[in-house]
């Protein structure tokens, strides 16, 4: 299934084969890639030579005529009358015409290969649908071939077989022994005859069917002539006791009927319906039952399409040949119905289904016609089944089960023919003609509905490459075809129809999970694109409301090898929102020969699949990380689906750990590009770069430690995001985070409790104890979202309330509890006295500007130059880093860090802390980052969160 450029490939090979002598140019290019079905063409393989007439018209005509033409026309007109018969033919041909239009549209939309309807459906709807329908189409053709073989044997036995009833004296020509085993022997002989014709090849089959076609047309002409030449006569009706034995208590039935010739009185008597019981079964007939029997004769429209692999030009032949055959049979059926209604007594039509033999110039003509039509239909179904099986095998949908069926000789898939014949032989053992007939018709109708569905999907997808040269169809015709086929399926037999659909769905699921990935293209992707685009246009950002806010996250990933824990955790807090993995690669496109990012997408998408997360991937090339993040914040998403939250890893000196090194998906072993492998259809793998500090990495980055950005640029990224009104999350200590291990029961002593700690207060601003600002509420919202995820539902939220001496602890706790109740957030509130910590801060504030001891030992020249600005009023720092926070000492931050650690009797799975804004003065960025580092030292998995927009409400 490596058909990546089917249109181009087909055209190139066909032009080579047609224009170049064999063994020259035509024998080279096709052999290069052995995986491609069309590239397997060998120089000695015969080209496709069947024309429109021999390849499509003749097989389709013979399949549609079959025995209905000779044995069921009288049955239909006799029970339904001429008016309803014409209505039946109109309805039946309307249904199949809708499918014919779909077949013509798909077959003229490019290259068509062997497999007929299966090829059309699989290339349009994908391997799952195509494979399930293809297998059912194969079974339908197998059962259809067996049906016609049994029908032929039954017709032969009725003429030449010795009656099974010992009381009936056999005539002179009734010499064949009868019985189940004898009938099976005759059927096997007929099947072997079909096998020999099909084994020789499509050309012998075409010649054989053409000879049969001439015979059938000659018989048909003789039937039409007989209506005008043969005079009125009385015809003896067959005895009903031989079909439906009774005890003699039923009504007296007529024994003779009249062939009146053309009479107005006869026509008037046959205009309207006169349903009665079927003399062969005793069952009462109705419009539905008669229509179902008649429709069986109209299900041969795919006979020409099945020969698509043996046609000169399938895209040209199939539409013209199929439409011609359908129109011709429609005219013949209606004309024959009219002649029958004008010349035959209704009793004759209802009581003798083989009356055409009695009114013919020479009786054996009709017998020859029945034998010829059934034999051709049997061969047509057998060769059709073999071509479908060959196409299924070549596409490797069923693995090694059908590997033998790929073998061909001179272009003829002889192994597929043998396997199809063997399947027909198995069906012959059942011998149940009526049961097989219903199943065959329902399977065919299911295939027709699938072809209509394929055409409908292609039309609705509005793909630019769907531009068939046959334009006489719309999506309305496809829908009508699907509805018509579905109605007919349940009209014929509701139980078999339901079972067939269930069988198809089962096959679909099996192929979906067991078959390799194909490169045919999936129509589902085109339809999804079409619908997503439509709904994205309807997603109006002006109608956003706080009640329906959800996090839409852009997670910046430097190297996925060390970010597995963070990627999986952020996937839990997205709450069905947008999730984008962003990555910035440093470089200048103007100095590069090509875009280096294109080769990396497969690795990133494979990572998404491997981690089983629902995320998009967005990569960018920029001259700095800061500019790259700006690019992604500006352009990520579409319409109303844009990131509103930026997640960054924390900037520290911890060495990253490779969490993908054990994964076989990202193995560093080299793989031979052309080695036979079961994973040959997987996307090509590209390896992520080595982590900084690893032994095989020799670059030391711009800052000498392997990092691609410095602390100044890192804080600038945070500041840029807040200026763009994006929420910001800094994630620290997620290197060793293992979601499965965290959520599993750690030990019996811990009772399996999982805690999420929330500190909704600006710990860098001890003079502010507000719990209800935008940022604090954003913390609560994210913690609540995490708690709503199924895997984290049993986790306990612990909310820590920092209180000082003199404050009403119970009052503050009650207010916070009421707030949580109003916000519908379930959490445990823990008051935390922090007088000593706050006192440590205020003791150093009086002489802060003069006392150098309170300065950080790591203070830089830039920080010292920034000290005079501390005298400015706090109003100069509205919505920025408060001036008071610049005076926070390392001792205070260390004490706060110890306070947080001391509160956890059981370590939490993750902590949520308040992230203050960066300072307005860029010279203080290093101090800001240093304070965050001290605050979160050794806290375990921690999120520093800053919210800039309201995200929570108490309203309905």
Tab-separated table of N, CA, C and O in Angstrom, residues 338-434:
chain	number	residue	atom	x	y	z
A	338	UNK	N	-44.516	-5.190	-22.336
A	338	UNK	CA	-45.646	-4.715	-23.126
A	338	UNK	C	-46.164	-5.799	-24.060
A	338	UNK	O	-47.388	-6.024	-24.168
A	339	UNK	N	-45.260	-6.512	-24.745
A	339	UNK	CA	-45.670	-7.576	-25.656
A	339	UNK	C	-46.375	-8.702	-24.898
A	339	UNK	O	-47.386	-9.254	-25.376
A	340	UNK	N	-45.853	-9.037	-23.726
A	340	UNK	CA	-46.469	-10.100	-22.925
A	340	UNK	C	-47.864	-9.685	-22.476
A	340	UNK	O	-48.823	-10.478	-22.530
A	341	UNK	N	-48.013	-8.437	-22.021
A	341	UNK	CA	-49.305	-7.959	-21.541
A	341	UNK	C	-50.340	-7.905	-22.653
A	341	UNK	O	-51.545	-8.072	-22.403
A	342	UNK	N	-49.897	-7.702	-23.888
A	342	UNK	CA	-50.827	-7.597	-25.013
A	342	UNK	C	-51.254	-8.949	-25.565
A	342	UNK	O	-52.284	-9.028	-26.287
A	343	UNK	N	-50.537	-10.018	-25.275
A	343	UNK	CA	-50.786	-11.273	-25.990
A	343	UNK	C	-51.013	-12.485	-25.098
A	343	UNK	O	-51.414	-13.534	-25.610
A	344	UNK	N	-50.780	-12.379	-23.805
A	344	UNK	CA	-50.875	-13.559	-22.943
A	344	UNK	C	-51.959	-13.377	-21.886
A	344	UNK	O	-52.029	-12.323	-21.231
A	345	UNK	N	-52.766	-14.409	-21.727
A	345	UNK	CA	-53.794	-14.423	-20.690
A	345	UNK	C	-53.138	-14.348	-19.316
A	345	UNK	O	-52.050	-14.892	-19.091
A	346	UNK	N	-53.776	-13.635	-18.356
A	346	UNK	CA	-53.183	-13.481	-17.022
A	346	UNK	C	-52.981	-14.815	-16.336
A	346	UNK	O	-51.989	-15.007	-15.611
A	347	UNK	N	-53.897	-15.761	-16.536
A	347	UNK	CA	-53.741	-17.079	-15.920
A	347	UNK	C	-52.463	-17.740	-16.408
A	347	UNK	O	-51.734	-18.378	-15.639
A	348	UNK	N	-52.165	-17.570	-17.692
A	348	UNK	CA	-50.952	-18.148	-18.246
A	348	UNK	C	-49.713	-17.528	-17.583
A	348	UNK	O	-48.763	-18.234	-17.231
A	349	UNK	N	-49.745	-16.213	-17.399
A	349	UNK	CA	-48.592	-15.528	-16.796
A	349	UNK	C	-48.395	-15.922	-15.339
A	349	UNK	O	-47.265	-16.026	-14.854
A	350	UNK	N	-49.490	-16.116	-14.615
A	350	UNK	CA	-49.394	-16.421	-13.191
A	350	UNK	C	-49.106	-17.888	-12.905
A	350	UNK	O	-48.554	-18.219	-11.858
A	351	UNK	N	-49.438	-18.767	-13.856
A	351	UNK	CA	-49.363	-20.207	-13.577
A	351	UNK	C	-48.275	-20.938	-14.349
A	351	UNK	O	-48.073	-22.128	-14.155
A	352	UNK	N	-47.597	-20.246	-15.281
A	352	UNK	CA	-46.533	-20.907	-16.040
A	352	UNK	C	-45.418	-19.900	-16.304
A	352	UNK	O	-45.521	-19.070	-17.200
A	353	UNK	N	-44.346	-19.985	-15.505
A	353	UNK	CA	-43.267	-19.015	-15.640
A	353	UNK	C	-42.388	-19.289	-16.859
A	353	UNK	O	-41.639	-18.420	-17.293
A	354	UNK	N	-42.472	-20.496	-17.429
A	354	UNK	CA	-41.687	-20.831	-18.619
A	354	UNK	C	-42.553	-20.811	-19.875
A	354	UNK	O	-42.307	-21.557	-20.822
A	355	UNK	N	-43.564	-19.936	-19.876
A	355	UNK	CA	-44.503	-19.900	-21.004
A	355	UNK	C	-43.841	-19.463	-22.307
A	355	UNK	O	-44.338	-19.767	-23.396
A	356	UNK	N	-42.729	-18.721	-22.229
A	356	UNK	CA	-42.075	-18.261	-23.459
A	356	UNK	C	-41.628	-19.438	-24.323
A	356	UNK	O	-41.582	-19.335	-25.552
A	357	UNK	N	-41.308	-20.557	-23.678
A	357	UNK	CA	-40.907	-21.738	-24.437
A	357	UNK	C	-42.093	-22.293	-25.217
A	357	UNK	O	-41.951	-22.738	-26.363
A	358	UNK	N	-43.285	-22.214	-24.612
A	358	UNK	CA	-44.474	-22.773	-25.254
A	358	UNK	C	-44.951	-21.928	-26.433
A	358	UNK	O	-45.586	-22.455	-27.355
A	359	UNK	N	-44.685	-20.633	-26.394
A	359	UNK	CA	-45.188	-19.767	-27.465
A	359	UNK	C	-44.095	-19.428	-28.473
A	359	UNK	O	-44.297	-18.585	-29.352
A	360	UNK	N	-42.909	-20.077	-28.356
A	360	UNK	CA	-41.814	-19.768	-29.258
A	360	UNK	C	-41.939	-20.567	-30.544
A	360	UNK	O	-42.595	-21.610	-30.587
A	361	UNK	N	-41.264	-20.058	-31.577
A	361	UNK	CA	-41.266	-20.761	-32.864
A	361	UNK	C	-40.708	-22.159	-32.694
A	361	UNK	O	-41.239	-23.131	-33.238
A	362	UNK	N	-39.618	-22.253	-31.924
A	362	UNK	CA	-38.995	-23.556	-31.654
A	362	UNK	C	-38.697	-23.616	-30.169
A	362	UNK	O	-37.940	-22.802	-29.637
A	363	UNK	N	-39.272	-24.556	-29.463
A	363	UNK	CA	-39.171	-24.622	-28.011
A	363	UNK	C	-37.740	-24.528	-27.471
A	363	UNK	O	-37.471	-23.791	-26.501
A	364	UNK	N	-36.786	-25.263	-28.033
A	364	UNK	CA	-35.425	-25.261	-27.450
A	364	UNK	C	-34.727	-23.901	-27.462
A	364	UNK	O	-33.723	-23.738	-26.772
A	365	UNK	N	-35.232	-22.931	-28.248
A	365	UNK	CA	-34.579	-21.620	-28.267
A	365	UNK	C	-34.503	-21.017	-26.864
A	365	UNK	O	-33.469	-20.518	-26.426
A	366	UNK	N	-35.616	-21.051	-26.145
A	366	UNK	CA	-35.652	-20.466	-24.805
A	366	UNK	C	-34.770	-21.252	-23.852
A	366	UNK	O	-34.068	-20.670	-23.001
A	367	UNK	N	-34.770	-22.576	-24.000
A	367	UNK	CA	-33.909	-23.398	-23.147
A	367	UNK	C	-32.446	-23.035	-23.373
A	367	UNK	O	-31.665	-22.873	-22.420
A	368	UNK	N	-32.084	-22.881	-24.652
A	368	UNK	CA	-30.703	-22.486	-24.969
A	368	UNK	C	-30.394	-21.116	-24.373
A	368	UNK	O	-29.303	-20.884	-23.840
A	369	UNK	N	-31.352	-20.202	-24.439
A	369	UNK	CA	-31.149	-18.870	-23.875
A	369	UNK	C	-30.939	-18.914	-22.368
A	369	UNK	O	-30.065	-18.215	-21.832
A	370	UNK	N	-31.729	-19.755	-21.686
A	370	UNK	CA	-31.581	-19.884	-20.224
A	370	UNK	C	-30.227	-20.462	-19.889
A	370	UNK	O	-29.496	-19.961	-19.009
A	371	UNK	N	-29.831	-21.531	-20.590
A	371	UNK	CA	-28.538	-22.156	-20.325
A	371	UNK	C	-27.399	-21.160	-20.577
A	371	UNK	O	-26.454	-21.045	-19.782
A	372	UNK	N	-27.463	-20.457	-21.688
A	372	UNK	CA	-26.380	-19.539	-22.059
A	372	UNK	C	-26.263	-18.379	-21.069
A	372	UNK	O	-25.157	-18.018	-20.645
A	373	UNK	N	-27.400	-17.787	-20.704
A	373	UNK	CA	-27.353	-16.623	-19.813
A	373	UNK	C	-26.853	-17.003	-18.422
A	373	UNK	O	-26.059	-16.277	-17.808
A	374	UNK	N	-27.297	-18.159	-17.912
A	374	UNK	CA	-26.829	-18.569	-16.578
A	374	UNK	C	-25.353	-18.941	-16.600
A	374	UNK	O	-24.613	-18.637	-15.656
A	375	UNK	N	-24.894	-19.592	-17.684
A	375	UNK	CA	-23.476	-19.951	-17.772
A	375	UNK	C	-22.600	-18.701	-17.838
A	375	UNK	O	-21.571	-18.611	-17.162
A	376	UNK	N	-23.017	-17.714	-18.623
A	376	UNK	CA	-22.228	-16.487	-18.729
A	376	UNK	C	-22.222	-15.731	-17.409
A	376	UNK	O	-21.199	-15.150	-17.010
A	377	UNK	N	-23.375	-15.714	-16.714
A	377	UNK	CA	-23.429	-15.028	-15.422
A	377	UNK	C	-22.528	-15.718	-14.414
A	377	UNK	O	-21.857	-15.058	-13.598
A	378	UNK	N	-22.477	-17.055	-14.455
A	378	UNK	CA	-21.598	-17.796	-13.544
A	378	UNK	C	-20.140	-17.461	-13.818
A	378	UNK	O	-19.350	-17.220	-12.885
A	379	UNK	N	-19.755	-17.426	-15.093
A	379	UNK	CA	-18.372	-17.080	-15.436
A	379	UNK	C	-18.046	-15.638	-15.060
A	379	UNK	O	-16.957	-15.329	-14.579
A	380	UNK	N	-19.014	-14.751	-15.312
A	380	UNK	CA	-18.799	-13.340	-14.995
A	380	UNK	C	-18.551	-13.145	-13.504
A	380	UNK	O	-17.641	-12.414	-13.099
A	381	UNK	N	-19.337	-13.806	-12.678
A	381	UNK	CA	-19.148	-13.676	-11.231
A	381	UNK	C	-17.853	-14.324	-10.769
A	381	UNK	O	-17.187	-13.818	-9.858
A	382	UNK	N	-17.459	-15.437	-11.399
A	382	UNK	CA	-16.224	-16.112	-11.002
A	382	UNK	C	-15.000	-15.254	-11.329
A	382	UNK	O	-14.116	-15.072	-10.481
A	383	UNK	N	-14.959	-14.712	-12.539
A	383	UNK	CA	-13.794	-13.895	-12.906
A	383	UNK	C	-13.808	-12.575	-12.146
A	383	UNK	O	-12.759	-12.037	-11.776
A	384	UNK	N	-15.024	-12.057	-11.846
A	384	UNK	CA	-15.116	-10.844	-11.031
A	384	UNK	C	-14.598	-11.082	-9.621
A	384	UNK	O	-13.854	-10.258	-9.065
A	385	UNK	N	-14.964	-12.240	-9.041
A	385	UNK	CA	-14.488	-12.573	-7.695
A	385	UNK	C	-12.968	-12.707	-7.674
A	385	UNK	O	-12.301	-12.249	-6.733
A	386	UNK	N	-12.392	-13.318	-8.717
A	386	UNK	CA	-10.940	-13.502	-8.749
A	386	UNK	C	-10.218	-12.160	-8.836
A	386	UNK	O	-9.169	-11.973	-8.212
A	387	UNK	N	-10.772	-11.213	-9.600
A	387	UNK	CA	-10.128	-9.894	-9.735
A	387	UNK	C	-10.204	-9.114	-8.418
A	387	UNK	O	-9.265	-8.400	-8.050
A	388	UNK	N	-11.306	-9.240	-7.724
A	388	UNK	CA	-11.441	-8.552	-6.427
A	388	UNK	C	-10.476	-9.164	-5.411
A	388	UNK	O	-9.804	-8.450	-4.660
A	389	UNK	N	-10.387	-10.490	-5.397
A	389	UNK	CA	-9.474	-11.163	-4.474
A	389	UNK	C	-8.027	-10.779	-4.781
A	389	UNK	O	-7.225	-10.551	-3.853
A	390	UNK	N	-7.690	-10.681	-6.041
A	390	UNK	CA	-6.336	-10.278	-6.429
A	390	UNK	C	-6.029	-8.863	-5.959
A	390	UNK	O	-4.944	-8.584	-5.433
A	391	UNK	N	-7.007	-7.968	-6.113
A	391	UNK	CA	-6.806	-6.585	-5.665
A	391	UNK	C	-6.655	-6.524	-4.145
A	391	UNK	O	-5.813	-5.782	-3.619
A	392	UNK	N	-7.451	-7.295	-3.412
A	392	UNK	CA	-7.341	-7.338	-1.946
A	392	UNK	C	-5.974	-7.861	-1.514
A	392	UNK	O	-5.347	-7.325	-0.597
A	393	UNK	N	-5.526	-8.915	-2.201
A	393	UNK	CA	-4.227	-9.498	-1.842
A	393	UNK	C	-3.098	-8.517	-2.131
A	393	UNK	O	-2.153	-8.393	-1.346
A	394	UNK	N	-3.181	-7.828	-3.247
A	394	UNK	CA	-2.104	-6.916	-3.633
A	394	UNK	C	-2.008	-5.719	-2.689
A	394	UNK	O	-0.938	-5.140	-2.516
A	395	UNK	N	-3.124	-5.367	-2.062
A	395	UNK	CA	-3.118	-4.240	-1.129
A	395	UNK	C	-2.715	-4.643	0.280
A	395	UNK	O	-2.638	-3.787	1.164
A	396	UNK	N	-2.499	-5.955	0.514
A	396	UNK	CA	-2.009	-6.446	1.816
A	396	UNK	C	-2.911	-6.063	2.980
A	396	UNK	O	-2.429	-5.846	4.100
A	397	UNK	N	-4.212	-5.985	2.747
A	397	UNK	CA	-5.124	-5.637	3.834
A	397	UNK	C	-5.273	-6.778	4.831
A	397	UNK	O	-5.587	-6.555	5.997
A	398	UNK	N	-5.082	-8.003	4.377
A	398	UNK	CA	-5.272	-9.168	5.237
A	398	UNK	C	-3.955	-9.905	5.486
A	398	UNK	O	-3.954	-11.085	5.818
A	399	UNK	N	-2.846	-9.197	5.294
A	399	UNK	CA	-1.546	-9.761	5.612
A	399	UNK	C	-1.188	-10.962	4.757
A	399	UNK	O	-1.421	-10.987	3.547
A	400	UNK	N	-0.633	-11.985	5.410
A	400	UNK	CA	-0.139	-13.157	4.692
A	400	UNK	C	-1.246	-14.132	4.304
A	400	UNK	O	-0.982	-15.108	3.601
A	401	UNK	N	-2.461	-13.884	4.763
A	401	UNK	CA	-3.563	-14.812	4.463
A	401	UNK	C	-3.779	-14.917	2.967
A	401	UNK	O	-4.052	-15.992	2.430
A	402	UNK	N	-3.665	-13.793	2.266
A	402	UNK	CA	-3.929	-13.769	0.824
A	402	UNK	C	-2.654	-13.580	0.002
A	402	UNK	O	-2.721	-13.165	-1.156
A	403	UNK	N	-1.499	-13.845	0.609
A	403	UNK	CA	-0.246	-13.571	-0.104
A	403	UNK	C	-0.121	-14.381	-1.387
A	403	UNK	O	0.428	-13.910	-2.389
A	404	UNK	N	-0.630	-15.634	-1.389
A	404	UNK	CA	-0.537	-16.464	-2.591
A	404	UNK	C	-1.350	-15.895	-3.739
A	404	UNK	O	-1.023	-16.106	-4.910
A	405	UNK	N	-2.417	-15.165	-3.413
A	405	UNK	CA	-3.316	-14.667	-4.455
A	405	UNK	C	-2.682	-13.579	-5.308
A	405	UNK	O	-3.258	-13.155	-6.314
A	406	UNK	N	-1.469	-13.116	-4.937
A	406	UNK	CA	-0.811	-12.074	-5.734
A	406	UNK	C	-0.176	-12.635	-7.004
A	406	UNK	O	0.163	-11.873	-7.909
A	407	UNK	N	-0.011	-13.947	-7.078
A	407	UNK	CA	0.723	-14.534	-8.198
A	407	UNK	C	-0.074	-14.425	-9.489
A	407	UNK	O	-1.279	-14.657	-9.520
A	408	UNK	N	0.639	-14.074	-10.545
A	408	UNK	CA	0.003	-13.944	-11.860
A	408	UNK	C	0.854	-14.656	-12.900
A	408	UNK	O	2.047	-14.923	-12.694
A	409	UNK	N	0.226	-14.927	-14.023
A	409	UNK	CA	0.931	-15.470	-15.185
A	409	UNK	C	0.388	-14.779	-16.420
A	409	UNK	O	-0.810	-14.883	-16.722
A	410	UNK	N	1.242	-14.060	-17.100
A	410	UNK	CA	0.834	-13.285	-18.282
A	410	UNK	C	-0.304	-12.330	-17.952
A	410	UNK	O	-1.238	-12.146	-18.747
A	411	UNK	N	-0.247	-11.762	-16.767
A	411	UNK	CA	-1.262	-10.792	-16.380
A	411	UNK	C	-2.521	-11.393	-15.806
A	411	UNK	O	-3.400	-10.659	-15.344
A	412	UNK	N	-2.636	-12.719	-15.796
A	412	UNK	CA	-3.840	-13.373	-15.278
A	412	UNK	C	-3.576	-13.887	-13.865
A	412	UNK	O	-2.686	-14.715	-13.659
A	413	UNK	N	-4.311	-13.417	-12.860
A	413	UNK	CA	-4.099	-13.874	-11.472
A	413	UNK	C	-4.656	-15.279	-11.265
A	413	UNK	O	-5.722	-15.473	-10.671
A	414	UNK	N	-3.918	-16.280	-11.716
A	414	UNK	CA	-4.437	-17.647	-11.753
A	414	UNK	C	-4.674	-18.216	-10.357
A	414	UNK	O	-5.601	-19.017	-10.158
A	415	UNK	N	-3.856	-17.819	-9.382
A	415	UNK	CA	-4.077	-18.319	-8.020
A	415	UNK	C	-5.387	-17.760	-7.460
A	415	UNK	O	-6.151	-18.482	-6.796
A	416	UNK	N	-5.663	-16.510	-7.746
A	416	UNK	CA	-6.928	-15.914	-7.304
A	416	UNK	C	-8.114	-16.618	-7.957
A	416	UNK	O	-9.151	-16.823	-7.322
A	417	UNK	N	-7.961	-16.990	-9.228
A	417	UNK	CA	-9.025	-17.723	-9.922
A	417	UNK	C	-9.270	-19.068	-9.247
A	417	UNK	O	-10.424	-19.475	-9.006
A	418	UNK	N	-8.180	-19.774	-8.911
A	418	UNK	CA	-8.324	-21.076	-8.248
A	418	UNK	C	-8.974	-20.932	-6.873
A	418	UNK	O	-9.859	-21.736	-6.506
A	419	UNK	N	-8.552	-19.930	-6.121
A	419	UNK	CA	-9.130	-19.727	-4.789
A	419	UNK	C	-10.610	-19.353	-4.899
A	419	UNK	O	-11.437	-19.803	-4.091
A	420	UNK	N	-10.960	-18.552	-5.889
A	420	UNK	CA	-12.372	-18.181	-6.093
A	420	UNK	C	-13.194	-19.403	-6.490
A	420	UNK	O	-14.314	-19.599	-5.992
A	421	UNK	N	-12.636	-20.225	-7.368
A	421	UNK	CA	-13.349	-21.440	-7.776
A	421	UNK	C	-13.553	-22.367	-6.586
A	421	UNK	O	-14.642	-22.947	-6.425
A	422	UNK	N	-12.541	-22.502	-5.751
A	422	UNK	CA	-12.668	-23.362	-4.575
A	422	UNK	C	-13.766	-22.837	-3.647
A	422	UNK	O	-14.541	-23.624	-3.079
A	423	UNK	N	-13.845	-21.511	-3.495
A	423	UNK	CA	-14.904	-20.924	-2.668
A	423	UNK	C	-16.279	-21.201	-3.264
A	423	UNK	O	-17.233	-21.506	-2.541
A	424	UNK	N	-16.385	-21.092	-4.586
A	424	UNK	CA	-17.655	-21.408	-5.259
A	424	UNK	C	-18.031	-22.861	-5.007
A	424	UNK	O	-19.202	-23.186	-4.725
A	425	UNK	N	-17.040	-23.736	-5.085
A	425	UNK	CA	-17.303	-25.160	-4.871
A	425	UNK	C	-17.834	-25.422	-3.457
A	425	UNK	O	-18.738	-26.250	-3.256
A	426	UNK	N	-17.308	-24.709	-2.466
A	426	UNK	CA	-17.802	-24.870	-1.101
A	426	UNK	C	-19.258	-24.436	-0.989
A	426	UNK	O	-20.057	-25.079	-0.304
A	427	UNK	N	-19.597	-23.325	-1.660
A	427	UNK	CA	-20.977	-22.840	-1.608
A	427	UNK	C	-21.919	-23.830	-2.293
A	427	UNK	O	-23.070	-23.994	-1.879
A	428	UNK	N	-21.430	-24.506	-3.319
A	428	UNK	CA	-22.286	-25.461	-4.050
A	428	UNK	C	-22.777	-26.588	-3.154
A	428	UNK	O	-23.841	-27.167	-3.410
A	429	UNK	N	-22.047	-26.901	-2.110
A	429	UNK	CA	-22.462	-27.986	-1.216
A	429	UNK	C	-23.764	-27.648	-0.488
A	429	UNK	O	-24.476	-28.544	-0.059
A	430	UNK	N	-24.036	-26.345	-0.304
A	430	UNK	CA	-25.267	-25.975	0.409
A	430	UNK	C	-26.492	-26.329	-0.410
A	430	UNK	O	-27.467	-26.885	0.108
A	431	UNK	N	-26.447	-26.014	-1.706
A	431	UNK	CA	-27.557	-26.360	-2.586
A	431	UNK	C	-28.831	-25.592	-2.344
A	431	UNK	O	-29.854	-25.876	-2.961
A	432	UNK	N	-28.837	-24.599	-1.438
A	432	UNK	CA	-30.049	-23.846	-1.110
A	432	UNK	C	-30.108	-22.600	-2.006
A	432	UNK	O	-29.539	-21.564	-1.704
A	433	UNK	N	-30.838	-22.726	-3.096
A	433	UNK	CA	-30.859	-21.687	-4.124
A	433	UNK	C	-31.499	-20.396	-3.628
A	433	UNK	O	-30.980	-19.301	-3.825
A	434	UNK	N	-32.669	-20.514	-2.975
A	434	UNK	CA	-33.404	-19.309	-2.574
A	434	UNK	C	-32.647	-18.506	-1.515
A	434	UNK	O	-32.605	-17.275	-1.548
